[in-house]
Amino acid sequence: MDDKNTSLAGTELRLCRVDAVEDGEGLRVDIEGRAPLAVFRLDEAFFVTDDTCSHGEASLSEGTVENGYVECPWHTGRFCLKTGEALTFPAVTPIRAYKAVVRDGEVFIDTQETPS
Ligand code: FES
């Protein structure tokens, strides 16, 4: 894990600045030693999930974000941004969702917290 992405406590992972994500969009975040993550911003709330779709290899950060879900850009499977639940076929396997913490203009996840 890259030290520049960890907090002093060592359990929080800094993903990006708040202003790096447009409202209604996603941002892929690559951190050494981890599967890529996606940060989504919707109505000024932030959500963090795995970036790779559980149906294929699509990057969910390139999907469509609305009404609390992201729609995969490849086959339009939908996932709940809050829980990672697969909502529509062909997405049937959930992705991991993480609690996003916004502090000092940056988005973090707590790596000790069990993903939902
Ligand atoms: S790769 Fe995402 S629904 Fe198929």
PDB file of N, CA, C and O and ligand atoms in Angstrom, residues 53 55-58 72 74-77 90-91, ligand 1:
ATOM      1  N   CYS A  53     -16.829  -4.418 -12.488  1.00  0.00           N
ATOM      2  CA  CYS A  53     -18.153  -5.036 -12.484  1.00  0.00           C
ATOM      3  C   CYS A  53     -18.018  -6.528 -12.177  1.00  0.00           C
ATOM      4  O   CYS A  53     -17.091  -7.185 -12.652  1.00  0.00           O
ATOM      5  N   HIS A  55     -19.937  -8.818 -13.255  1.00  0.00           N
ATOM      6  CA  HIS A  55     -20.367  -9.616 -14.404  1.00  0.00           C
ATOM      7  C   HIS A  55     -19.256  -9.764 -15.428  1.00  0.00           C
ATOM      8  O   HIS A  55     -19.132 -10.796 -16.061  1.00  0.00           O
ATOM      9  N   GLY A  56     -18.463  -8.720 -15.610  1.00  0.00           N
ATOM     10  CA  GLY A  56     -17.374  -8.750 -16.578  1.00  0.00           C
ATOM     11  C   GLY A  56     -16.240  -7.909 -16.050  1.00  0.00           C
ATOM     12  O   GLY A  56     -16.049  -7.812 -14.852  1.00  0.00           O
ATOM     13  N   GLU A  57     -15.520  -7.312 -16.928  1.00  0.00           N
ATOM     14  CA  GLU A  57     -14.356  -6.528 -16.497  1.00  0.00           C
ATOM     15  C   GLU A  57     -14.576  -5.029 -16.703  1.00  0.00           C
ATOM     16  O   GLU A  57     -13.615  -4.258 -16.723  1.00  0.00           O
ATOM     17  N   ALA A  58     -15.791  -4.610 -16.866  1.00  0.00           N
ATOM     18  CA  ALA A  58     -16.063  -3.193 -17.108  1.00  0.00           C
ATOM     19  C   ALA A  58     -15.683  -2.351 -15.891  1.00  0.00           C
ATOM     20  O   ALA A  58     -15.749  -2.812 -14.749  1.00  0.00           O
ATOM     21  N   CYS A  72     -23.786  -0.344 -15.242  1.00  0.00           N
ATOM     22  CA  CYS A  72     -22.556  -0.761 -15.919  1.00  0.00           C
ATOM     23  C   CYS A  72     -22.560  -0.315 -17.381  1.00  0.00           C
ATOM     24  O   CYS A  72     -23.566  -0.465 -18.079  1.00  0.00           O
ATOM     25  N   TRP A  74     -21.143  -1.657 -19.900  1.00  0.00           N
ATOM     26  CA  TRP A  74     -21.082  -2.735 -20.897  1.00  0.00           C
ATOM     27  C   TRP A  74     -22.435  -3.391 -21.152  1.00  0.00           C
ATOM     28  O   TRP A  74     -22.889  -3.466 -22.279  1.00  0.00           O
ATOM     29  N   HIS A  75     -23.090  -3.896 -20.104  1.00  0.00           N
ATOM     30  CA  HIS A  75     -24.319  -4.671 -20.317  1.00  0.00           C
ATOM     31  C   HIS A  75     -25.468  -4.149 -19.465  1.00  0.00           C
ATOM     32  O   HIS A  75     -26.450  -4.856 -19.253  1.00  0.00           O
ATOM     33  N   THR A  76     -25.323  -2.956 -18.937  1.00  0.00           N
ATOM     34  CA  THR A  76     -26.369  -2.224 -18.211  1.00  0.00           C
ATOM     35  C   THR A  76     -26.849  -2.896 -16.918  1.00  0.00           C
ATOM     36  O   THR A  76     -27.931  -2.572 -16.436  1.00  0.00           O
ATOM     37  N   GLY A  77     -26.064  -3.812 -16.365  1.00  0.00           N
ATOM     38  CA  GLY A  77     -26.384  -4.302 -15.025  1.00  0.00           C
ATOM     39  C   GLY A  77     -26.272  -3.145 -14.040  1.00  0.00           C
ATOM     40  O   GLY A  77     -25.422  -2.267 -14.193  1.00  0.00           O
ATOM     41  N   PRO A  90     -27.756  -8.309 -16.340  1.00  0.00           N
ATOM     42  CA  PRO A  90     -27.090  -9.561 -16.005  1.00  0.00           C
ATOM     43  C   PRO A  90     -26.210  -9.492 -14.765  1.00  0.00           C
ATOM     44  O   PRO A  90     -25.482 -10.439 -14.492  1.00  0.00           O
ATOM     45  N   ALA A  91     -26.257  -8.404 -14.032  1.00  0.00           N
ATOM     46  CA  ALA A  91     -25.501  -8.329 -12.783  1.00  0.00           C
ATOM     47  C   ALA A  91     -26.258  -9.114 -11.711  1.00  0.00           C
ATOM     48  O   ALA A  91     -27.399  -8.768 -11.387  1.00  0.00           O
TER      49      ALA A  91
HETATM   50  S1  FES B   1     -19.671  -6.250 -17.480  1.00  0.00           S
HETATM   51 FE1  FES B   1     -21.056  -5.164 -16.191  1.00  0.00          FE
HETATM   52  S2  FES B   1     -23.028  -5.954 -16.648  1.00  0.00           S
HETATM   53 FE2  FES B   1     -21.653  -7.056 -17.927  1.00  0.00          FE
END
